[in-house]
Short mmCIF file of C-alpha atoms in Angstrom, two decimals:
data_model
loop_
_atom_site.label_atom_id
_atom_site.label_comp_id
_atom_site.label_asym_id
_atom_site.label_seq_id
_atom_site.Cartn_x
_atom_site.Cartn_y
_atom_site.Cartn_z
CA MET Y 22 0.00 0.00 0.00
CA TRP Y 23 2.83 2.40 0.75
CA ASN Y 24 4.11 1.88 -2.79
CA ASP Y 25 0.66 2.51 -4.26
CA LEU Y 26 0.36 5.75 -2.30
CA GLN Y 27 3.84 6.85 -3.37
CA ALA Y 28 2.97 6.13 -7.00
CA HIS Y 29 -0.24 8.10 -6.73
CA HIS Y 30 1.59 10.99 -5.10
CA ALA Y 31 4.10 11.03 -7.96
CA LYS Y 32 1.22 11.48 -10.40
CA VAL Y 33 -0.39 14.41 -8.56
CA ALA Y 34 2.54 16.10 -6.81
CA ASP Y 35 2.78 19.00 -9.24
CA ARG Y 36 -0.94 19.57 -9.55
CA ARG Y 37 -2.37 22.90 -8.38
CA PHE Y 38 -4.97 21.60 -5.96
CA GLU Y 39 -6.59 25.04 -5.94
CA THR Y 40 -8.22 23.96 -9.19
CA LEU Y 41 -9.95 21.09 -7.35
CA VAL Y 42 -11.68 23.14 -4.70
CA ASP Y 43 -15.16 23.74 -6.03
CA ALA Y 44 -18.40 23.49 -4.04
CA ASP Y 45 -18.66 19.74 -4.60
CA ARG Y 46 -15.15 19.09 -3.28
CA ALA Y 47 -15.76 21.36 -0.31
CA ALA Y 48 -18.72 19.19 0.64
CA ASP Y 49 -17.02 15.88 -0.11
CA PHE Y 50 -13.83 16.74 1.77
CA THR Y 51 -15.55 17.98 4.92
CA ALA Y 52 -16.62 15.73 7.79
CA GLN Y 53 -18.61 16.53 10.90
CA ALA Y 54 -18.97 15.18 14.44
CA GLY Y 55 -21.76 16.91 16.32
CA ASP Y 56 -21.21 20.62 15.81
CA MET Y 57 -17.51 20.23 14.94
CA VAL Y 58 -16.35 20.36 11.32
CA LEU Y 59 -13.10 19.16 9.75
CA ASP Y 60 -12.36 20.70 6.34
CA TYR Y 61 -9.48 19.04 4.49
CA ALA Y 62 -10.41 20.27 1.00
CA LYS Y 63 -7.30 22.47 0.86
CA THR Y 64 -4.97 19.50 0.45
CA ASN Y 65 -3.77 17.55 -2.56
CA ILE Y 66 -5.68 14.46 -1.47
CA ASP Y 67 -8.26 13.47 -4.10
CA THR Y 68 -10.86 10.70 -4.08
CA GLU Y 69 -8.37 8.13 -5.36
CA GLY Y 70 -5.79 9.16 -2.79
CA ARG Y 71 -8.37 9.05 0.00
CA ALA Y 72 -9.45 5.57 -1.06
CA LEU Y 73 -5.82 4.39 -0.98
CA LEU Y 74 -5.32 5.93 2.44
CA ILE Y 75 -8.44 4.25 3.80
CA GLU Y 76 -7.27 0.96 2.31
CA LEU Y 77 -3.95 1.46 4.11
CA LEU Y 78 -5.86 1.97 7.34
CA GLU Y 79 -7.95 -1.14 6.75
CA LYS Y 80 -4.96 -3.33 5.88
CA ALA Y 81 -3.30 -2.18 9.12
CA GLY Y 82 -6.30 -3.56 11.04
CA VAL Y 83 -7.06 -0.24 12.71
CA ALA Y 84 -10.68 -1.16 13.46
CA ALA Y 85 -9.62 -4.26 15.39
CA LYS Y 86 -6.90 -2.34 17.20
CA ARG Y 87 -9.42 0.37 18.08
CA ASP Y 88 -11.80 -2.22 19.50
CA ALA Y 89 -8.95 -3.78 21.46
CA MET Y 90 -8.15 -0.43 23.03
CA PHE Y 91 -11.71 0.34 24.08
CA THR Y 92 -12.23 -3.14 25.53
CA GLY Y 93 -9.19 -3.03 27.78
CA GLN Y 94 -6.82 -5.36 25.96
CA PRO Y 95 -3.09 -4.75 26.65
CA ILE Y 96 -2.28 -2.87 23.44
CA ASN Y 97 0.71 -1.23 25.20
CA GLU Y 98 2.64 -4.41 24.50
CA THR Y 99 6.10 -3.34 25.67
CA GLU Y 100 4.73 -2.66 29.15
CA GLY Y 101 1.92 -5.22 29.11
CA ARG Y 102 -0.77 -2.64 29.86
CA ALA Y 103 -4.21 -1.72 28.68
CA VAL Y 104 -4.74 1.81 27.32
CA LEU Y 105 -7.97 3.07 28.87
CA HIS Y 106 -7.97 6.82 29.26
CA THR Y 107 -11.29 6.54 27.43
CA ALA Y 108 -12.73 4.83 30.52
CA LEU Y 109 -12.16 8.02 32.52
CA ARG Y 110 -14.81 9.75 30.38
CA ASN Y 111 -17.13 6.76 29.96
CA LEU Y 112 -19.90 8.43 31.95
CA ASP Y 113 -22.81 6.79 30.16
CA GLY Y 114 -21.24 3.60 28.87
CA GLY Y 115 -21.25 0.07 30.15
CA PRO Y 116 -18.60 -1.98 31.94
CA VAL Y 117 -14.96 -1.81 30.85
CA LEU Y 118 -13.00 -4.93 31.71
CA VAL Y 119 -9.31 -5.25 32.50
CA ASP Y 120 -8.21 -8.80 33.29
CA GLY Y 121 -11.87 -9.71 33.72
CA ALA Y 122 -12.64 -6.97 36.28
CA ASP Y 123 -14.87 -3.97 35.56
CA VAL Y 124 -12.88 -0.79 36.16
CA MET Y 125 -15.83 1.59 35.88
CA PRO Y 126 -17.00 1.48 39.52
CA GLY Y 127 -13.56 2.62 40.63
CA VAL Y 128 -13.38 5.30 37.94
CA LEU Y 129 -16.76 6.76 38.90
CA GLU Y 130 -16.00 6.55 42.62
CA THR Y 131 -12.78 8.53 42.12
CA LEU Y 132 -14.62 11.08 40.00
CA ASP Y 133 -17.20 11.53 42.74
CA ARG Y 134 -14.46 11.94 45.35
CA MET Y 135 -12.79 14.55 43.19
CA ALA Y 136 -16.10 16.37 42.75
CA ASP Y 137 -16.77 16.38 46.50
CA PHE Y 138 -13.31 17.73 47.27
CA ALA Y 139 -13.47 20.35 44.50
CA ALA Y 140 -16.85 21.52 45.77
CA GLU Y 141 -15.47 21.80 49.30
CA VAL Y 142 -12.50 23.86 48.11
CA ARG Y 143 -14.71 26.13 46.02
CA SER Y 144 -17.27 26.68 48.78
CA GLY Y 145 -14.81 27.23 51.61
CA GLY Y 146 -15.75 24.00 53.35
CA PHE Y 147 -12.11 23.05 52.89
CA ALA Y 148 -10.01 26.02 53.94
CA GLY Y 149 -6.45 26.98 54.69
CA GLN Y 150 -5.11 28.25 57.96
CA GLY Y 151 -5.92 31.79 56.81
CA GLY Y 152 -9.41 31.06 55.48
CA GLN Y 153 -10.96 30.14 52.13
CA ILE Y 154 -8.57 28.86 49.48
CA THR Y 155 -7.73 31.64 47.03
CA ASP Y 156 -5.00 29.91 45.00
CA VAL Y 157 -4.29 26.38 43.80
CA VAL Y 158 -0.74 25.47 42.77
CA ASN Y 159 -0.46 22.30 40.67
CA ILE Y 160 3.05 20.85 40.76
CA GLY Y 161 3.73 18.25 38.07
CA ILE Y 162 5.64 17.79 34.83
CA GLY Y 163 4.89 16.39 31.39
CA GLY Y 164 1.40 14.92 31.31
CA SER Y 165 0.83 16.01 34.90
CA ASP Y 166 1.22 19.62 33.82
CA LEU Y 167 0.73 20.21 30.09
CA GLY Y 168 -2.84 18.91 29.91
CA PRO Y 169 -4.38 20.67 32.91
CA ALA Y 170 -2.38 23.85 32.31
CA MET Y 171 -3.65 23.98 28.74
CA ALA Y 172 -7.24 23.19 29.74
CA VAL Y 173 -7.39 25.68 32.62
CA LYS Y 174 -6.33 28.45 30.24
CA ALA Y 175 -8.67 27.23 27.49
CA LEU Y 176 -11.69 27.34 29.79
CA ALA Y 177 -10.86 30.63 31.49
CA PRO Y 178 -14.36 32.05 30.71
CA TYR Y 179 -15.80 29.31 32.95
CA HIS Y 180 -13.58 29.97 35.97
CA ASP Y 181 -15.53 30.72 39.12
CA GLY Y 182 -13.23 29.05 41.63
CA PRO Y 183 -9.78 29.80 43.08
CA ARG Y 184 -6.95 31.00 40.86
CA CYS Y 185 -4.95 28.11 39.42
CA HIS Y 186 -1.20 28.14 38.85
CA PHE Y 187 1.13 25.52 37.39
CA VAL Y 188 4.73 24.68 38.26
CA SER Y 189 6.64 22.13 36.20
CA ASN Y 190 10.23 23.18 35.58
CA VAL Y 191 12.86 22.28 38.16
CA ASP Y 192 14.39 25.68 37.36
CA PRO Y 193 13.85 27.55 40.66
CA ALA Y 194 12.62 30.59 38.74
CA ASP Y 195 9.43 28.70 37.90
CA ILE Y 196 8.24 27.90 41.40
CA ALA Y 197 9.61 31.11 42.90
CA GLY Y 198 7.63 33.18 40.41
CA VAL Y 199 4.39 31.33 41.18
CA LEU Y 200 4.70 31.26 44.97
CA ARG Y 201 5.64 34.94 45.11
CA GLY Y 202 2.06 35.83 44.22
CA CYS Y 203 0.38 33.44 46.67
CA ASP Y 204 -0.37 33.47 50.39
CA PRO Y 205 0.75 30.25 52.16
CA GLU Y 206 -2.24 30.44 54.49
CA THR Y 207 -4.81 30.36 51.67
CA THR Y 208 -3.03 28.21 49.07
CA LEU Y 209 -3.74 24.58 48.21
CA VAL Y 210 -0.80 22.72 46.67
CA ILE Y 211 -1.56 19.72 44.47
CA VAL Y 212 1.39 17.38 43.86
CA ALA Y 213 0.84 15.35 40.68
CA SER Y 214 3.12 12.33 40.42
CA LYS Y 215 1.83 8.78 40.05
CA THR Y 216 4.85 7.28 41.84
CA PHE Y 217 5.55 10.33 44.03
CA THR Y 218 9.19 10.01 43.00
CA THR Y 219 9.44 12.21 39.88
CA ILE Y 220 12.56 14.18 40.69
CA GLU Y 221 11.50 17.55 39.27
CA THR Y 222 8.05 17.35 40.85
CA MET Y 223 9.23 16.22 44.27
CA THR Y 224 11.98 18.84 44.34
CA ASN Y 225 9.38 21.54 43.68
CA ALA Y 226 6.97 19.95 46.18
CA ARG Y 227 9.55 20.13 48.96
CA THR Y 228 10.27 23.74 48.04
CA ALA Y 229 6.54 24.53 48.29
CA GLN Y 230 6.37 22.68 51.61
CA ALA Y 231 9.22 24.76 53.04
CA TRP Y 232 7.60 27.97 51.75
CA MET Y 233 4.29 27.07 53.36
CA ALA Y 234 5.96 26.09 56.65
CA GLU Y 235 7.02 29.71 57.14
CA LYS Y 236 3.39 30.51 58.05
CA VAL Y 237 1.51 27.22 58.34
CA VAL Y 238 2.05 24.74 61.18
CA ASP Y 239 0.52 21.66 59.51
CA THR Y 240 1.64 22.01 55.90
CA GLY Y 241 0.24 18.61 54.93
CA ALA Y 242 -3.25 19.90 55.66
CA GLN Y 243 -2.99 22.22 52.63
CA PHE Y 244 -1.57 19.64 50.23
CA ALA Y 245 -3.35 17.15 47.99
CA ALA Y 246 -1.74 14.42 45.92
CA LEU Y 247 -2.54 12.84 42.56
CA SER Y 248 -0.70 9.60 43.08
CA THR Y 249 -0.99 5.87 43.66
CA ALA Y 250 1.90 5.80 46.17
CA GLU Y 251 -0.15 6.19 49.33
CA ASP Y 252 2.76 5.28 51.61
CA LYS Y 253 4.85 8.10 50.17
CA THR Y 254 2.01 10.65 50.24
CA ALA Y 255 1.33 9.74 53.87
CA ALA Y 256 5.01 10.20 54.72
CA PHE Y 257 4.77 13.65 53.13
CA GLY Y 258 1.93 14.45 55.54
CA ILE Y 259 -1.01 14.29 53.13
CA ASP Y 260 -4.20 12.74 54.48
CA GLY Y 261 -5.52 9.83 52.42
CA ALA Y 262 -8.80 11.67 51.88
CA ARG Y 263 -6.88 14.12 49.69
CA VAL Y 264 -5.01 11.49 47.66
CA PHE Y 265 -6.51 10.61 44.28
CA GLY Y 266 -4.95 7.70 42.42
CA PHE Y 267 -5.21 6.36 38.90
CA GLU Y 268 -4.27 3.05 37.35
CA ASP Y 269 -1.30 2.16 35.17
CA TRP Y 270 -3.63 1.86 32.17
CA VAL Y 271 -3.77 5.68 32.10
CA GLY Y 272 -0.65 7.17 30.51
CA GLY Y 273 0.58 10.53 31.74
CA ARG Y 274 -0.14 12.45 28.55
CA TYR Y 275 -3.67 11.00 28.48
CA SER Y 276 -4.47 11.57 32.14
CA MET Y 277 -6.22 14.91 32.52
CA TRP Y 278 -9.63 13.22 32.25
CA GLY Y 279 -9.11 11.83 35.75
CA PRO Y 280 -7.35 12.97 38.92
CA ILE Y 281 -4.70 14.91 36.98
CA GLY Y 282 -7.59 17.21 36.00
CA LEU Y 283 -8.37 18.10 39.62
CA SER Y 284 -7.04 21.65 39.25
CA LEU Y 285 -9.32 22.15 36.24
CA MET Y 286 -12.29 20.80 38.18
CA ILE Y 287 -11.58 23.20 41.04
CA ALA Y 288 -11.33 26.12 38.60
CA ILE Y 289 -14.52 25.48 36.60
CA GLY Y 290 -16.56 23.28 38.95
CA PRO Y 291 -17.62 19.62 38.82
CA ASP Y 292 -20.54 20.19 36.45
CA ALA Y 293 -18.42 21.93 33.81
CA PHE Y 294 -15.72 19.28 34.26
CA ARG Y 295 -18.30 16.58 33.54
CA ALA Y 296 -19.30 18.49 30.40
CA PHE Y 297 -15.62 18.33 29.38
CA LEU Y 298 -15.70 14.56 29.92
CA ARG Y 299 -18.89 14.26 27.89
CA GLY Y 300 -17.24 16.05 24.99
CA GLY Y 301 -14.46 13.47 25.03
CA GLN Y 302 -17.01 10.67 25.32
CA ALA Y 303 -18.94 12.03 22.32
CA MET Y 304 -15.76 11.94 20.20
CA ASP Y 305 -15.07 8.40 21.41
CA ARG Y 306 -18.48 7.30 20.18
CA HIS Y 307 -18.01 9.07 16.85
CA PHE Y 308 -14.61 7.42 16.43
CA GLN Y 309 -16.12 4.00 17.12
CA ALA Y 310 -19.23 4.38 14.96
CA ALA Y 311 -18.49 6.61 11.96
CA ASP Y 312 -17.38 5.19 8.63
CA TRP Y 313 -13.74 5.95 7.89
CA ALA Y 314 -14.67 8.46 5.17
CA GLU Y 315 -16.69 10.44 7.74
CA ASN Y 316 -14.55 9.76 10.80
CA LEU Y 317 -12.80 12.88 12.08
CA PRO Y 318 -9.92 11.22 13.99
CA ALA Y 319 -9.27 8.78 11.14
CA LEU Y 320 -9.37 11.49 8.47
CA LEU Y 321 -7.11 13.82 10.47
CA ALA Y 322 -4.67 10.92 10.88
CA LEU Y 323 -4.79 10.03 7.18
CA VAL Y 324 -4.14 13.64 6.20
CA GLY Y 325 -1.14 13.58 8.55
CA ILE Y 326 0.15 10.32 7.04
CA TRP Y 327 -0.27 11.70 3.51
CA HIS Y 328 1.72 14.82 4.35
CA ASN Y 329 4.45 13.20 6.44
CA GLN Y 330 5.05 9.65 5.24
CA ILE Y 331 3.96 10.15 1.60
CA CYS Y 332 4.79 13.78 0.74
CA GLY Y 333 7.81 13.97 3.04
CA HIS Y 334 6.75 17.08 4.98
CA ALA Y 335 8.51 16.55 8.30
CA THR Y 336 6.74 19.16 10.42
CA ARG Y 337 3.17 20.10 11.23
CA ALA Y 338 2.05 23.56 12.43
CA VAL Y 339 -0.96 23.75 14.77
CA LEU Y 340 -2.42 27.25 14.58
CA PRO Y 341 -5.41 27.93 16.86
CA TYR Y 342 -7.21 31.16 15.98
CA ASP Y 343 -8.53 31.05 19.51
CA ASN Y 344 -6.29 32.66 22.09
CA LEU Y 345 -7.79 30.48 24.80
CA LEU Y 346 -6.06 27.56 23.04
CA SER Y 347 -2.64 29.21 23.14
CA ARG Y 348 -1.19 26.24 25.06
CA LEU Y 349 -2.68 23.63 22.72
CA PRO Y 350 0.41 23.38 20.46
CA ALA Y 351 2.64 22.72 23.50
CA TYR Y 352 0.20 20.09 24.75
CA LEU Y 353 0.10 18.41 21.33
CA GLN Y 354 3.89 18.39 21.13
CA GLN Y 355 3.95 15.89 23.97
CA LEU Y 356 0.83 14.01 22.90
CA GLU Y 357 2.07 13.44 19.37
CA MET Y 358 5.86 13.41 19.59
CA GLU Y 359 6.15 11.34 22.77
CA SER Y 360 3.53 8.91 21.43
CA ASN Y 361 4.71 8.47 17.85
CA GLY Y 362 8.34 9.55 18.01
CA LYS Y 363 9.52 5.95 17.67
CA GLY Y 364 12.05 4.21 15.44
CA VAL Y 365 10.96 0.58 15.69
CA SER Y 366 7.72 -1.28 15.11
CA MET Y 367 5.92 -3.49 17.63
CA ASP Y 368 8.13 -6.47 16.72
CA GLY Y 369 11.33 -4.48 17.26
CA ALA Y 370 12.17 -4.09 13.56
CA ASP Y 371 13.30 -0.74 12.22
CA LEU Y 372 10.54 1.34 10.67
CA ASP Y 373 10.76 1.53 6.91
CA VAL Y 374 8.86 4.84 6.77
CA PRO Y 375 9.34 8.04 8.80
CA SER Y 376 7.67 8.12 12.20
CA GLY Y 377 5.70 11.04 13.62
CA PRO Y 378 6.34 14.64 12.54
CA VAL Y 379 7.66 17.59 14.50
CA VAL Y 380 4.62 19.41 15.91
CA TRP Y 381 4.76 23.09 16.75
CA GLY Y 382 2.70 26.27 16.58
CA GLU Y 383 1.34 29.42 18.17
CA PRO Y 384 -2.05 31.09 18.25
CA GLY Y 385 -3.07 33.44 15.44
CA THR Y 386 -2.78 36.25 14.76
CA ASN Y 387 0.51 36.36 16.68
CA GLY Y 388 2.08 33.77 14.43
CA GLN Y 389 1.31 35.86 11.35
CA HIS Y 390 3.79 38.42 12.62
CA ALA Y 391 6.38 35.82 13.54
CA PHE Y 392 6.85 32.64 11.50
CA TYR Y 393 4.21 32.78 8.75
CA GLN Y 394 6.88 34.24 6.47
CA LEU Y 395 8.51 30.82 6.46
CA ILE Y 396 5.19 29.03 6.00
CA HIS Y 397 4.23 31.13 2.98
CA GLN Y 398 7.53 31.72 1.18
CA GLY Y 399 10.07 29.32 2.69
CA THR Y 400 11.58 26.49 0.70
CA ARG Y 401 9.98 23.74 2.79
CA VAL Y 402 6.28 22.96 2.77
CA ILE Y 403 4.73 23.01 6.25
CA PRO Y 404 1.20 21.58 6.45
CA CYS Y 405 -0.96 23.69 8.74
CA GLU Y 406 -3.88 22.90 11.02
CA PHE Y 407 -6.14 25.82 11.83
CA LEU Y 408 -8.68 25.80 14.67
CA VAL Y 409 -11.36 28.48 14.87
CA ALA Y 410 -14.61 29.16 16.71
CA ALA Y 411 -17.64 30.82 15.14
CA ARG Y 412 -17.92 33.07 18.15
CA GLY Y 413 -15.89 34.02 21.17
CA HIS Y 414 -16.93 34.74 24.73
CA GLU Y 415 -16.80 38.54 24.49
CA ASP Y 416 -20.16 39.41 22.96
CA ASP Y 417 -19.48 43.13 23.05
CA LEU Y 418 -16.33 42.54 20.95
CA HIS Y 419 -17.88 40.26 18.33
CA HIS Y 420 -16.67 42.56 15.55
CA GLN Y 421 -13.13 41.86 16.71
CA HIS Y 422 -13.76 38.12 16.67
CA GLN Y 423 -15.03 38.44 13.09
CA LEU Y 424 -11.68 40.02 12.17
CA LEU Y 425 -9.94 37.04 13.80
CA VAL Y 426 -12.03 34.58 11.76
CA ALA Y 427 -11.33 36.53 8.57
CA ASN Y 428 -7.60 36.28 9.27
CA CYS Y 429 -7.83 32.52 9.83
CA LEU Y 430 -9.73 31.87 6.59
CA ALA Y 431 -7.47 34.24 4.67
CA GLN Y 432 -4.33 32.41 5.75
CA SER Y 433 -5.55 29.01 4.59
CA GLU Y 434 -6.73 30.54 1.31
CA ALA Y 435 -3.40 32.32 0.79
CA LEU Y 436 -1.45 29.11 1.47
CA MET Y 437 -3.50 27.36 -1.20
CA ARG Y 438 -3.73 30.09 -3.85
CA GLY Y 439 -0.39 31.84 -3.55
CA ARG Y 440 0.48 34.71 -5.89
CA THR Y 441 1.96 34.30 -9.37
CA LEU Y 442 4.80 36.34 -10.81
CA ASP Y 443 2.38 38.13 -13.13
CA GLU Y 444 0.13 39.03 -10.20
CA ALA Y 445 3.16 40.25 -8.27
CA ARG Y 446 4.29 42.40 -11.21
CA ALA Y 447 0.86 43.99 -11.36
CA LYS Y 448 1.11 44.87 -7.66
CA VAL Y 449 4.26 46.95 -8.13
CA ALA Y 450 4.04 48.02 -11.80
CA ASP Y 451 3.19 51.59 -10.80
CA THR Y 452 6.37 51.85 -8.74
CA PHE Y 453 9.02 49.93 -10.66
CA SER Y 454 9.91 49.09 -14.26
CA GLY Y 455 12.29 46.98 -16.30
CA ALA Y 456 14.67 44.64 -14.50
CA GLU Y 457 13.89 46.24 -11.15
CA LEU Y 458 10.20 45.46 -11.65
CA ASP Y 459 11.03 41.79 -12.13
CA ARG Y 460 13.38 41.75 -9.14
CA GLN Y 461 10.86 43.40 -6.84
CA ALA Y 462 8.03 41.24 -8.11
CA ARG Y 463 9.88 38.02 -7.37
CA HIS Y 464 10.07 38.97 -3.69
CA ARG Y 465 6.28 39.21 -3.68
CA VAL Y 466 5.58 35.81 -5.25
CA PHE Y 467 3.86 33.25 -3.04
CA PRO Y 468 4.29 29.66 -4.29
CA GLY Y 469 0.91 28.57 -2.93
CA ASN Y 470 -0.15 24.94 -3.27
CA ARG Y 471 0.55 24.59 0.45
CA PRO Y 472 -1.89 22.36 2.31
CA SER Y 473 -3.96 23.04 5.38
CA VAL Y 474 -6.92 21.68 7.28
CA THR Y 475 -9.39 23.67 9.36
CA ILE Y 476 -11.23 22.49 12.45
CA ALA Y 477 -14.23 24.73 13.15
CA TYR Y 478 -16.72 24.71 16.02
CA PRO Y 479 -19.39 27.08 17.37
CA GLN Y 480 -17.62 28.17 20.59
CA LEU Y 481 -14.91 26.86 22.88
CA THR Y 482 -16.95 25.33 25.70
CA PRO Y 483 -15.94 22.55 28.12
CA PHE Y 484 -17.77 20.06 25.87
CA VAL Y 485 -15.99 21.29 22.73
CA LEU Y 486 -12.58 21.23 24.44
CA GLY Y 487 -13.27 17.60 25.34
CA GLN Y 488 -14.06 16.90 21.68
CA ILE Y 489 -10.85 18.56 20.50
CA ILE Y 490 -8.57 16.70 22.91
CA ALA Y 491 -10.18 13.32 22.23
CA LEU Y 492 -9.98 14.03 18.48
CA TYR Y 493 -6.22 14.49 18.69
CA GLU Y 494 -5.77 11.52 21.03
CA HIS Y 495 -7.48 9.23 18.54
CA ARG Y 496 -5.61 10.79 15.64
CA VAL Y 497 -2.36 9.77 17.39
CA PHE Y 498 -3.76 6.25 17.91
CA VAL Y 499 -4.65 5.84 14.22
CA GLU Y 500 -1.30 7.10 12.98
CA GLY Y 501 0.54 4.80 15.38
CA ALA Y 502 -1.64 1.83 14.43
CA VAL Y 503 -0.98 2.38 10.72
CA LEU Y 504 2.77 2.69 11.35
CA GLY Y 505 2.71 -0.44 13.51
CA ILE Y 506 4.32 1.22 16.53
CA ASN Y 507 3.45 1.41 20.22
CA SER Y 508 2.08 4.91 20.82
CA TYR Y 509 1.80 4.35 24.58
CA ASP Y 510 5.31 3.85 25.91
CA GLN Y 511 8.08 6.46 26.10
CA TRP Y 512 11.42 4.79 26.57
CA GLY Y 513 13.09 7.69 24.81
CA VAL Y 514 12.90 9.82 27.97
CA GLU Y 515 14.73 7.29 30.16
CA LEU Y 516 18.35 7.69 29.11
CA GLY Y 517 18.53 11.41 29.84
CA LYS Y 518 17.01 10.82 33.29
CA GLU Y 519 19.60 8.15 34.07
CA LEU Y 520 22.48 10.34 32.97
CA ALA Y 521 21.13 13.34 34.92
CA THR Y 522 21.05 11.26 38.10
CA ALA Y 523 24.66 10.24 37.52
CA LEU Y 524 25.72 13.79 36.68
CA GLN Y 525 24.20 15.51 39.72
CA PRO Y 526 26.99 14.56 42.18
CA ILE Y 527 29.56 15.56 39.55
CA VAL Y 528 27.93 18.97 39.09
CA GLU Y 529 27.77 19.37 42.89
CA GLY Y 530 31.51 18.62 43.13
CA ALA Y 531 31.12 15.41 45.12
CA GLN Y 532 32.52 13.28 42.29
CA SER Y 533 35.05 13.77 39.55
CA ALA Y 534 34.09 14.28 35.90
CA ALA Y 535 37.09 12.23 34.79
CA ASN Y 536 34.92 9.42 33.42
CA LYS Y 537 32.86 11.79 31.27
CA ASP Y 538 33.53 12.74 27.66
CA GLY Y 539 35.72 15.77 27.09
CA SER Y 540 32.85 18.07 26.13
CA THR Y 541 30.70 17.24 29.17
CA ALA Y 542 33.68 17.47 31.53
CA ALA Y 543 34.67 20.87 30.13
CA LEU Y 544 31.11 22.19 30.51
CA VAL Y 545 30.95 20.95 34.12
CA ASP Y 546 34.24 22.70 34.84
CA PHE Y 547 33.05 25.98 33.28
CA LEU Y 548 29.72 25.96 35.10
CA GLN Y 549 31.34 25.12 38.43
CA ARG Y 550 33.83 27.96 38.01
CA SER Y 551 30.97 30.27 37.02
CA GLY Y 552 28.88 29.64 40.10
CA VAL Y 553 27.08 26.29 40.01
#
């Protein structure tokens, strides 16, 4: 199938796909899930190419792999684990079995415990030494930070609880900057670490504990933990009633649907958090039921495979024209690159096609005044993914939102259409002539024929955010299933951790750097002499 797709691409690679985009194509290359629309008409995928891509998906057995995931089979084969973040949002579904046991009673019990605690924090029933909680500081890293930090910002219009802050970096500037604006007597600290051993998280947690101890006698009374290591949380002084665990079938970057989302639940309330879960559940059901040609996660994945593995475009820009989603590209960097940044297939053989792309981006219109120059006129093609809402949350500034939408649609149109040399000459013919006219015109040529997709929705609500996140989760699953890789382990992060542990005593001066390579030893020496 890969060869068939490459052969088809060779036939159409030089085609101006702008000529394809009539009203019929716009309808045929748009799919919908609820009130969310995916438009992929502005790509070079045609009906033959789409059929080949769907055949690739079918030959890879994606439907069976999808069913295996939802039914709790251990599709994370290298770690022997099920992959069941979908169970965390299975509010209206039936039993979900892992090793013959239904996990849903435990999931729903934990959700209810979270809701009770969040309500207590929001109402003042749970208070600090100085009174009602005014600030929540979530300390985590990776999936224990990126998801909730992104979601709390995305749903800012729904905040009616304490202020939420996030600390992830072991750089002391991160936690110092957050704690400086908080009062220890009215701050709740949430430590998010499944094992309660993550070095960056626990270092920051101890710093927060020392900061709180300056004013608070029983610091543990103002801490909560998102962890399964109850012995370690107890030793830290955290009462078991404020410890919320989750199973090993929930990967870190897929975990904000459960206890890792506690900070979000406190910010927006249990009811809005459940609406967020229902949005994810709705996308799950669409992913399970819709034909591939109408299936948003599958189509988004197939577009990504076409651009990366077939066309050779190594990066993907995510461009939300929704400032509330400004942290979405950072969140997707982990979701996609940690999941599908692999070099071997399930059986340990080297991949014979490229793995996942580099994912990056910024919200519009900021990006237009930063890196869109490269996207429009650079020598490399960068497929773009635009996200846009029909309306914002500032009704009195709707005219400004309309300008935002116009910018979003204009960028995708400009990427597709471009500007020819003749059109560029006409733009400057009144100012220049002769050879200078040609020279100036060439600087104003846009190659065009650059692909993009657009995800549109009525408004960014908790339900819609749930749809968006589940859409991208399932997109990652489909791409990984087609490539034959395990999207749910992350061994690539281990080596650096091991070396950092070994380097710490060397950096501190307790051990010699003699056994290190010359470059590392020289850097240690410089940094020690400069103040480490």
